[in-house]
Coordinates of C-alpha atoms in Angstrom, one line a residue:
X1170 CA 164.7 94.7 130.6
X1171 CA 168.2 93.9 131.4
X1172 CA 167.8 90.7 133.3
X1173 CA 171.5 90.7 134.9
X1174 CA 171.0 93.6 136.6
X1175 CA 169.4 91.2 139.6
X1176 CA 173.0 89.7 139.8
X1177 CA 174.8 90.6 143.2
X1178 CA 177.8 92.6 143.6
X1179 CA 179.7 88.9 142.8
X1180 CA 177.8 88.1 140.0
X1181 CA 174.9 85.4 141.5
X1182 CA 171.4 85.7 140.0
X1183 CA 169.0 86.5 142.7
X1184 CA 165.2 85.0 142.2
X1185 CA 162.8 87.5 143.9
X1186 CA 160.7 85.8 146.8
X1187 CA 156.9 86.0 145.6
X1188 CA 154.9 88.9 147.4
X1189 CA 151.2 87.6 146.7
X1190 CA 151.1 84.4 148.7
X1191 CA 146.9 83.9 149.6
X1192 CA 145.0 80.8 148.5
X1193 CA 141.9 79.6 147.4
X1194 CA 140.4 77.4 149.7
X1195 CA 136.6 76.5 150.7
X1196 CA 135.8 78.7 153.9
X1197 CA 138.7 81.3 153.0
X1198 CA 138.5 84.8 151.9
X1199 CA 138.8 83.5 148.3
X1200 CA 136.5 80.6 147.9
X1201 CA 136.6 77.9 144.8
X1202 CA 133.8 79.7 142.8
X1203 CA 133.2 79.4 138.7
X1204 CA 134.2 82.2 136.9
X1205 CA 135.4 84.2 139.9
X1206 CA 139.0 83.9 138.5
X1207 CA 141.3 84.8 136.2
X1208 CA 144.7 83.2 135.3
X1209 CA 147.3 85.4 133.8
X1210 CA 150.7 83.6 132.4
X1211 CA 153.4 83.2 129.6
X1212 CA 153.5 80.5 127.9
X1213 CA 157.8 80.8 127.7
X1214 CA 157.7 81.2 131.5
X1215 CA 158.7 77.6 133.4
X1216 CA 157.1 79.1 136.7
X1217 CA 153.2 79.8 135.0
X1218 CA 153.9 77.0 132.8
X1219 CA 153.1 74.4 135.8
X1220 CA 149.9 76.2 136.5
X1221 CA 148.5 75.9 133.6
X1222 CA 149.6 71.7 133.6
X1223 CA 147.7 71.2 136.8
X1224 CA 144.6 73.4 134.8
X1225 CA 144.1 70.9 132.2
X1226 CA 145.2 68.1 134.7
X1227 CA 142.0 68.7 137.0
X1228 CA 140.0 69.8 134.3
X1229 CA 139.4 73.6 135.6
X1230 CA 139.6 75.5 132.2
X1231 CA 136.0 76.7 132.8
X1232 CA 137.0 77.9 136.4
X1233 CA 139.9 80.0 135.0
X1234 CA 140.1 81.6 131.8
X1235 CA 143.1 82.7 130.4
X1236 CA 145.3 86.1 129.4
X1237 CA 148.2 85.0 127.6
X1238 CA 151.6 87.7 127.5
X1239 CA 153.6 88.2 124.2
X1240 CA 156.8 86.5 124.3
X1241 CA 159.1 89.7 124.1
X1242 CA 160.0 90.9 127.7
X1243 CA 161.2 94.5 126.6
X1244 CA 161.6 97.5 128.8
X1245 CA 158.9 97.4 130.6
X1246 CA 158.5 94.0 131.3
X1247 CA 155.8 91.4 129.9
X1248 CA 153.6 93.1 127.5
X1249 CA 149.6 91.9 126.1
X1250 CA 149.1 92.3 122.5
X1251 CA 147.5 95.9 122.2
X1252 CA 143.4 96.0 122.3
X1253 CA 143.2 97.5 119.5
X1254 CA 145.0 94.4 117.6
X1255 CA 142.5 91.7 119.5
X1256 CA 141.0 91.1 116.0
X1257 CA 143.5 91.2 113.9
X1258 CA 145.7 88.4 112.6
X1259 CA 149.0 87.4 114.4
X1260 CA 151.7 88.0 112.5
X1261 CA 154.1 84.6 112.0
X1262 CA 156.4 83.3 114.8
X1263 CA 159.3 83.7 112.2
X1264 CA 158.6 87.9 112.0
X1265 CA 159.8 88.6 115.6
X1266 CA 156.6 91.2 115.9
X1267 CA 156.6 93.5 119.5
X1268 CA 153.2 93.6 119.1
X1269 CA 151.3 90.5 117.7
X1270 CA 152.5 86.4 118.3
X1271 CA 150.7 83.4 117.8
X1272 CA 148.7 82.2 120.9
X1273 CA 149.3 85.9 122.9
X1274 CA 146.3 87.8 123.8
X1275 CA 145.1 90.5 124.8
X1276 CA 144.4 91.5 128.4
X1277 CA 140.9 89.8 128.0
X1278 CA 140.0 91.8 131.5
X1279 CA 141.1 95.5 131.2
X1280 CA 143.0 95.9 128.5
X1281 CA 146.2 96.7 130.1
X1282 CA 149.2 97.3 128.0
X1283 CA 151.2 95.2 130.8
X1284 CA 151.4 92.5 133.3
X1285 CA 152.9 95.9 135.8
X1286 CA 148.9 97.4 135.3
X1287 CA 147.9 94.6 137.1
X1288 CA 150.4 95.4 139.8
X1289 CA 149.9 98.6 140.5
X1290 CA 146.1 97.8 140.4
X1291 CA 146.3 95.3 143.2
X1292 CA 148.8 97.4 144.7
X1293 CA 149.4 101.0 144.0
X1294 CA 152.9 101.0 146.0
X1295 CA 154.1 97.9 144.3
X1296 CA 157.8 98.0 143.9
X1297 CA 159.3 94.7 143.1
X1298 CA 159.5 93.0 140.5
X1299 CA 156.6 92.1 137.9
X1300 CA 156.1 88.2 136.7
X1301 CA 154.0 85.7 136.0
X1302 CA 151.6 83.5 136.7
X1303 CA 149.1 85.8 138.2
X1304 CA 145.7 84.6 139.9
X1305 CA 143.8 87.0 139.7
X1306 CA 140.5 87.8 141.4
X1307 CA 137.7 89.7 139.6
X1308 CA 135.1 90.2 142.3
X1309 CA 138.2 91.4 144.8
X1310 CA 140.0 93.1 141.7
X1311 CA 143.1 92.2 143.0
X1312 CA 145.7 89.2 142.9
X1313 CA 145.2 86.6 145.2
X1314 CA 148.7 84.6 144.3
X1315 CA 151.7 84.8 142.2
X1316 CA 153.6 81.7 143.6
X1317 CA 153.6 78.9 141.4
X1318 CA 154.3 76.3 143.8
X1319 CA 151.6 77.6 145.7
X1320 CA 149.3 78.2 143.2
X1321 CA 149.7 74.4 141.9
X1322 CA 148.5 72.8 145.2
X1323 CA 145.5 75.2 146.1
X1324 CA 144.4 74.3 142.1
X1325 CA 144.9 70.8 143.2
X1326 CA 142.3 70.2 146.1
X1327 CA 140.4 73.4 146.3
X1328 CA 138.2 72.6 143.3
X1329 CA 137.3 69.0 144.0
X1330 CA 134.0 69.0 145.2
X1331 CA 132.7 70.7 141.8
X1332 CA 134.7 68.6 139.6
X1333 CA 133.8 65.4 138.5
X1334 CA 135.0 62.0 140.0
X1335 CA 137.9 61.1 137.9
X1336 CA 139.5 64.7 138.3
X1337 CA 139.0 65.3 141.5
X1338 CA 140.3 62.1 142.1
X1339 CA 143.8 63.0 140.5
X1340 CA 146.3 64.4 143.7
X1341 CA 149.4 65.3 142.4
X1342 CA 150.3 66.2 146.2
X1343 CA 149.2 62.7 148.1
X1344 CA 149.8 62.6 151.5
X1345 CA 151.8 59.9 151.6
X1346 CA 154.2 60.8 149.5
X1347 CA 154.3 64.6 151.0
X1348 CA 157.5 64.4 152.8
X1349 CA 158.9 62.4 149.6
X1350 CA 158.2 65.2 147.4
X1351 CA 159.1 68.1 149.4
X1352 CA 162.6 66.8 149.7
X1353 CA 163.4 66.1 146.1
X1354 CA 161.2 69.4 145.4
X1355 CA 163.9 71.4 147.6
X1356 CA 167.3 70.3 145.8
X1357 CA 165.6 70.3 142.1
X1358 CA 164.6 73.4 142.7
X1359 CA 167.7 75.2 143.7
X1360 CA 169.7 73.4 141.3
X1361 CA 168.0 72.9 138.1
X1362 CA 164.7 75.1 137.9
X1363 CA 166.8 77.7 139.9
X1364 CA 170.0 76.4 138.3
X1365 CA 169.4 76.7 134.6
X1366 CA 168.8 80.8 135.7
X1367 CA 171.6 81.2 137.8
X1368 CA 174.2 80.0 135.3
X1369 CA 172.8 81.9 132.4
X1370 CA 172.4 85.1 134.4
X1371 CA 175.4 85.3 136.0
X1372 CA 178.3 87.9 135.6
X1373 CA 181.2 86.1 136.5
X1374 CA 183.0 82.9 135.7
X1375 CA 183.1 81.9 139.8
X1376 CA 179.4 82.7 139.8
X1377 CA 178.6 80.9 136.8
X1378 CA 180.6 78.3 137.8
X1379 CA 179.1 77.9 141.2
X1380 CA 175.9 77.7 139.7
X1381 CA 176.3 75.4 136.5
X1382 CA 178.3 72.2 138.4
X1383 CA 176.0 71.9 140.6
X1384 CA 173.2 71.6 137.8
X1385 CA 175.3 68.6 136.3
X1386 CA 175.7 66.9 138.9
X1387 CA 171.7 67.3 140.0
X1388 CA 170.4 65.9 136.7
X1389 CA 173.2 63.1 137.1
X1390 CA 171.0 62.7 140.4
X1391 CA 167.8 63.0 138.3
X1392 CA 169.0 60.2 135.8
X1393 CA 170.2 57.6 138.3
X1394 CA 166.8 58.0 140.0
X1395 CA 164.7 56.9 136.8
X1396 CA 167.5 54.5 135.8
X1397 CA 165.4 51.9 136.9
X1398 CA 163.1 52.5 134.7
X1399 CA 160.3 54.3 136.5
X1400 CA 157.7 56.9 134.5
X1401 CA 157.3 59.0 137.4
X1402 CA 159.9 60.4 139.5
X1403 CA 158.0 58.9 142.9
X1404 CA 155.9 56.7 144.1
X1405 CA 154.6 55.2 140.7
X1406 CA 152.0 57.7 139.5
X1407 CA 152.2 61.4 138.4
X1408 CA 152.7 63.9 141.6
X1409 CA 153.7 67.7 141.1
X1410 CA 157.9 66.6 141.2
X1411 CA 157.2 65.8 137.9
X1412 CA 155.4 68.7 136.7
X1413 CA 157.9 71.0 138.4
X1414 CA 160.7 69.0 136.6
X1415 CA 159.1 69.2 133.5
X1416 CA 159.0 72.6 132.7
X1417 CA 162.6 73.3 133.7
X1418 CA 163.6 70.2 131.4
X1419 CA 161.3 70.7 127.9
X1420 CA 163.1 73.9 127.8
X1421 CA 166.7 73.0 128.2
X1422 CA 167.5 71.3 124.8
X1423 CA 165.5 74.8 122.6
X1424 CA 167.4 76.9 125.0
X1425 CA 168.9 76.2 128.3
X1426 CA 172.0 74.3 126.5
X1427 CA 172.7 77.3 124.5
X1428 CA 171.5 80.2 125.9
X1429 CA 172.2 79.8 129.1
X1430 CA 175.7 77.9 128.9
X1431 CA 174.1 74.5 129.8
X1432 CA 176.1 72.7 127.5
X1433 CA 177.6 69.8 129.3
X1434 CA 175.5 67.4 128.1
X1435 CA 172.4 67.8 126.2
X1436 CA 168.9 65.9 127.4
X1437 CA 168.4 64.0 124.0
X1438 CA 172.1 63.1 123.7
X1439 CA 173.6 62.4 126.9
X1440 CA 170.2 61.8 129.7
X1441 CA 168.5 58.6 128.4
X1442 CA 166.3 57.8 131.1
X1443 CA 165.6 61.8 131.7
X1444 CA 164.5 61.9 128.1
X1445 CA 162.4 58.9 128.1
X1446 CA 160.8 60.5 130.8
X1447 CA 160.1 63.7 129.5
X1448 CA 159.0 61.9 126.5
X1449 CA 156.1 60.0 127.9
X1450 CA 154.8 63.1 129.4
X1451 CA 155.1 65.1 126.5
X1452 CA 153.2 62.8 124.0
X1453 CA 151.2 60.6 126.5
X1454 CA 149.7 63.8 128.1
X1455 CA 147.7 66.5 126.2
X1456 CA 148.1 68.6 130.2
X1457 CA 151.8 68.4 129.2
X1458 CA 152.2 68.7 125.5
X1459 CA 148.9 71.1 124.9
X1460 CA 150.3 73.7 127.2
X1461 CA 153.9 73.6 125.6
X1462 CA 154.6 75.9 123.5
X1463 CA 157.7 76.3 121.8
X1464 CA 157.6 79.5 119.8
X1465 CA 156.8 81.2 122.6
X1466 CA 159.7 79.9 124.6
X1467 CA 162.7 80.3 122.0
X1468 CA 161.3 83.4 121.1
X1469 CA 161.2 84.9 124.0
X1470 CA 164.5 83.6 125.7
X1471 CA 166.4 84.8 122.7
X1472 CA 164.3 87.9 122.0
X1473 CA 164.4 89.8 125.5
X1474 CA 168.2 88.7 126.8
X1475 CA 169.9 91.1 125.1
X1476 CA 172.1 91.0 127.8
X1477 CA 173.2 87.8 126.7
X1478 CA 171.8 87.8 123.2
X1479 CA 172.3 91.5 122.1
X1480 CA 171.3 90.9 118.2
X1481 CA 168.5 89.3 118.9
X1482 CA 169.1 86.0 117.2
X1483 CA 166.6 83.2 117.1
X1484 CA 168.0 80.2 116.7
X1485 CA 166.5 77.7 113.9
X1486 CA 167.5 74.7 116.0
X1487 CA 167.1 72.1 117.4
X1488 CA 166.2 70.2 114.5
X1489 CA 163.1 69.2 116.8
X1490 CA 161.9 70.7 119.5
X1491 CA 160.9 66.9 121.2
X1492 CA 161.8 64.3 119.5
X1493 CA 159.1 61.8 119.0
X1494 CA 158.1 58.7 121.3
X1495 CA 159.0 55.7 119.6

């Protein structure tokens, strides 16, 4: 899958509006029941990385169970590890197999030989593009959402009144801080989770350019704010900025910086406070560090560019992926 080919006419990556956009809510067409849904995701992709954060968060791995895609994006987009292979042994990270990793599954539902079966299933006429995550509804057979920034905050409330106490207790989305959130949400979106993709997918040195400055000068933005010391980016307590932040940032040093041309200024080297913080998370929280998975992500951001990587090269490096909390 040649990833550029999104690019406009002057070079810009383009990221495709999501086209499944219902919730689950109590009362709704799709109500908060046990077992009723099914989570599909990568474990290299930033976007399904936050769902599965605010899954172990909240404490709803019973309420979804997991499909996990192979890290190689090849022709016909992300791909399960073939049924017929569900038994067998992974082969190692290091032997680059199309058809077995560590930690990818099968399509523990149908079977399907890709995440675009589940598309077409939902919706026969499908025509855009096919990511992840995916919630996906058994009883319905179709998918309810595949917006992670929506997905995040139905998983954050609509649960509650099965869970226990202390996790539905945990908001990540607290009304007070609402307006707070949405407005550092909106620029740390378009110019680092966003950013990071636009300056590695684009085709010309103006669009690259027009992408990759203003990334510098948002994590400049990003440092000063925890300069004071702060864990959390608001408020004093964990609220989905961070998660969203996170993803984008635990990738950059293994790849962004490299890959993608991100090189003015690594997170470990040149981002103290922004490393601190991404430290704590990482190794104070199992939500953060159990669902990270770095094989997965340098595989598959070295694997299926070969746009921008056309021999395939996966880098040894860094010499760790996160360096440890001291």
């Amino acid at each position: 899958m040649v990833i550029t080919s999104f690019a406009d006419k002057s070079g810009n990556f383009n990221r495709q509006v999501s086209s499944f956009r219902d919730v689950i809510e109590p009362g709704g067409k799709f109500a908060p029941e046990k077992g009723r849904y099914h989570l599909y995701v990568s474990l290299a992709c930033p976007w399904a990385h936050r769902t599965l954060i605010v899954r172990k968060l909240k404490g709803l791995e019973d309420y979804f169970d997991v499909s996990v895609v192979h890290p190689h994006m090849l022709e016909k987009g992300w791909q399960f590890v073939p049924k017929d292979l569900a038994d067998a042994k992974p082969a190692p990270a290091s032997e680059h197999n199309n058809e077995t990793f560590p930690n990818a599954t099968v399509d523990h539902l149908y079977g399907s030989s890709h995440i675009r079966d589940l598309y077409f299933k939902a919706e026969p006429e499908y025509s855009a593009r096919f990511t992840v995550p995916i919630i996906w509804d058994k009883r319905e057979k179709t998918i309810v959402s595949n917006e992670s920034s929506e997905i995040i905050r139905f998983l954050n409330t609509a649960f509650n009144a099965a869970l226990p106490k202390d996790k539905a207790d945990i908001d990540i989305y607290p009304e007070e801080l609402k307006k707070e959130i949405d407005e550092l949400n909106e620029w740390v979106y378009n110019d680092i989770n966003n950013g990071v993709y636009k300056s590695g997918f684009a085709t010309t040195q103006e669009a690259y350019e027009k992408a990759v400055k203003p990334l510098a000068s948002s994590l400049d933005r990003v440092e000063k704010i925890l300069s004071d010391g702060r864990e959390f980016l608001i408020g004093g307590k964990l609220t989905e900025a961070d998660i969203r932040l996170f993803t984008t940032i635990i990738r950059y040093d293994p790849v962004y910086y490299v890959h993608f041309k991100c090189n003015f200024g690594s997170i470990r080297h040149d981002y103290p406070y922004l490393h601190k913080w991404l430290q704590k998370l990482y190794w104070n929280s199992p939500a953060f560090k159990d669902t990270t998975d770095f094989d997965h992500i340098k595989e598959h951001y070295y694997y299926s560019h070969i746009n921008i990587n056309p021999n395939r090269i996966v880098p040894f490096g860094p010499n760790v992926d996160i360096e440890p909390l001291n």
